[in-house]
């Protein structure tokens, strides 16, 4: 604590102000990144060519149903 004794109240106020500005800028940039990601994801999710969205889904769905029917037949 001796090392902090040389700082005055003005130094601490300036330090807190810098911290507040930094946290505000980090919050706003994170908010912007999330909004861009959500808007791009929303446009991708609602696009017209739904067959190209997940080309592997039909195969996976068929495989799961086949395995499930084989398990039930045991």
mmCIF file of C-alpha atoms in Angstrom:
data_model
loop_
_atom_site.group_PDB
_atom_site.id
_atom_site.type_symbol
_atom_site.label_atom_id
_atom_site.label_comp_id
_atom_site.label_asym_id
_atom_site.label_seq_id
_atom_site.Cartn_x
_atom_site.Cartn_y
_atom_site.Cartn_z
ATOM 1 C CA UNK A 1 0.000 0.000 0.000
ATOM 2 C CA UNK A 2 2.996 2.292 0.353
ATOM 3 C CA UNK A 3 3.398 2.367 -3.422
ATOM 4 C CA UNK A 4 -0.133 3.773 -3.808
ATOM 5 C CA UNK A 5 0.467 6.549 -1.278
ATOM 6 C CA UNK A 6 2.222 8.784 -3.790
ATOM 7 C CA UNK A 7 -0.933 9.127 -5.940
ATOM 8 C CA UNK A 8 -3.294 12.029 -5.254
ATOM 9 C CA UNK A 9 -7.058 12.112 -5.558
ATOM 10 C CA UNK A 10 -6.719 13.746 -8.991
ATOM 11 C CA UNK A 11 -4.682 10.777 -10.201
ATOM 12 C CA UNK A 12 -7.308 8.339 -8.928
ATOM 13 C CA UNK A 13 -10.149 10.311 -10.551
ATOM 14 C CA UNK A 14 -8.285 10.332 -13.873
ATOM 15 C CA UNK A 15 -7.634 6.594 -13.569
ATOM 16 C CA UNK A 16 -11.287 5.843 -12.800
ATOM 17 C CA UNK A 17 -12.367 8.040 -15.701
ATOM 18 C CA UNK A 18 -10.092 6.123 -18.080
ATOM 19 C CA UNK A 19 -11.460 2.833 -16.753
ATOM 20 C CA UNK A 20 -15.062 3.971 -17.196
ATOM 21 C CA UNK A 21 -14.395 5.115 -20.749
ATOM 22 C CA UNK A 22 -12.654 1.836 -21.534
ATOM 23 C CA UNK A 23 -15.521 -0.268 -20.150
ATOM 24 C CA UNK A 24 -18.074 1.862 -22.014
ATOM 25 C CA UNK A 25 -16.200 1.444 -25.305
ATOM 26 C CA UNK A 26 -15.854 -2.310 -24.730
ATOM 27 C CA UNK A 27 -19.587 -2.572 -23.990
ATOM 28 C CA UNK A 28 -20.558 -0.564 -27.078
ATOM 29 C CA UNK A 29 -18.236 -2.498 -29.384
ATOM 30 C CA UNK A 30 -19.555 -5.787 -28.008
ATOM 31 C CA UNK A 31 -23.097 -4.557 -28.541
ATOM 32 C CA UNK A 32 -22.245 -3.653 -32.138
ATOM 33 C CA UNK A 33 -20.613 -7.041 -32.811
ATOM 34 C CA UNK A 34 -23.626 -8.911 -31.418
ATOM 35 C CA UNK A 35 -26.096 -6.799 -33.423
ATOM 36 C CA UNK A 36 -24.155 -7.347 -36.670
ATOM 37 C CA UNK A 37 -23.921 -11.084 -35.985
ATOM 38 C CA UNK A 38 -27.635 -11.308 -35.189
ATOM 39 C CA UNK A 39 -28.697 -9.357 -38.279
ATOM 40 C CA UNK A 40 -26.473 -11.450 -40.554
ATOM 41 C CA UNK A 41 -27.717 -14.634 -38.913
ATOM 42 C CA UNK A 42 -31.331 -13.518 -39.251
ATOM 43 C CA UNK A 43 -30.857 -12.815 -42.962
ATOM 44 C CA UNK A 44 -29.118 -16.170 -43.420
ATOM 45 C CA UNK A 45 -31.828 -18.023 -41.515
ATOM 46 C CA UNK A 46 -34.705 -16.454 -43.503
ATOM 47 C CA UNK A 47 -33.179 -16.703 -46.954
ATOM 48 C CA UNK A 48 -35.204 -18.103 -49.843
ATOM 49 C CA UNK A 49 -33.113 -21.121 -50.871
ATOM 50 C CA UNK A 50 -33.780 -23.271 -47.827
ATOM 51 C CA UNK A 51 -32.509 -26.447 -49.505
ATOM 52 C CA UNK A 52 -28.975 -25.056 -49.567
ATOM 53 C CA UNK A 53 -29.064 -24.158 -45.881
ATOM 54 C CA UNK A 54 -28.153 -27.582 -44.512
ATOM 55 C CA UNK A 55 -27.368 -30.035 -47.318
ATOM 56 C CA UNK A 56 -26.215 -32.648 -44.821
ATOM 57 C CA UNK A 57 -29.417 -32.524 -42.765
ATOM 58 C CA UNK A 58 -31.400 -34.880 -44.999
ATOM 59 C CA UNK A 59 -28.687 -37.539 -44.774
ATOM 60 C CA UNK A 60 -28.360 -37.142 -41.019
ATOM 61 C CA UNK A 61 -32.119 -37.257 -40.488
ATOM 62 C CA UNK A 62 -32.388 -40.390 -42.624
ATOM 63 C CA UNK A 63 -29.487 -42.027 -40.776
ATOM 64 C CA UNK A 64 -30.963 -41.253 -37.370
ATOM 65 C CA UNK A 65 -34.359 -42.619 -38.389
ATOM 66 C CA UNK A 66 -32.759 -45.769 -39.798
ATOM 67 C CA UNK A 67 -30.772 -46.403 -36.620
ATOM 68 C CA UNK A 68 -33.832 -45.667 -34.493
ATOM 69 C CA UNK A 69 -35.988 -48.102 -36.470
ATOM 70 C CA UNK A 70 -33.276 -50.779 -36.236
ATOM 71 C CA UNK A 71 -33.072 -50.323 -32.471
ATOM 72 C CA UNK A 72 -36.842 -50.557 -32.137
ATOM 73 C CA UNK A 73 -36.954 -53.723 -34.215
ATOM 74 C CA UNK A 74 -34.659 -55.537 -31.759
#
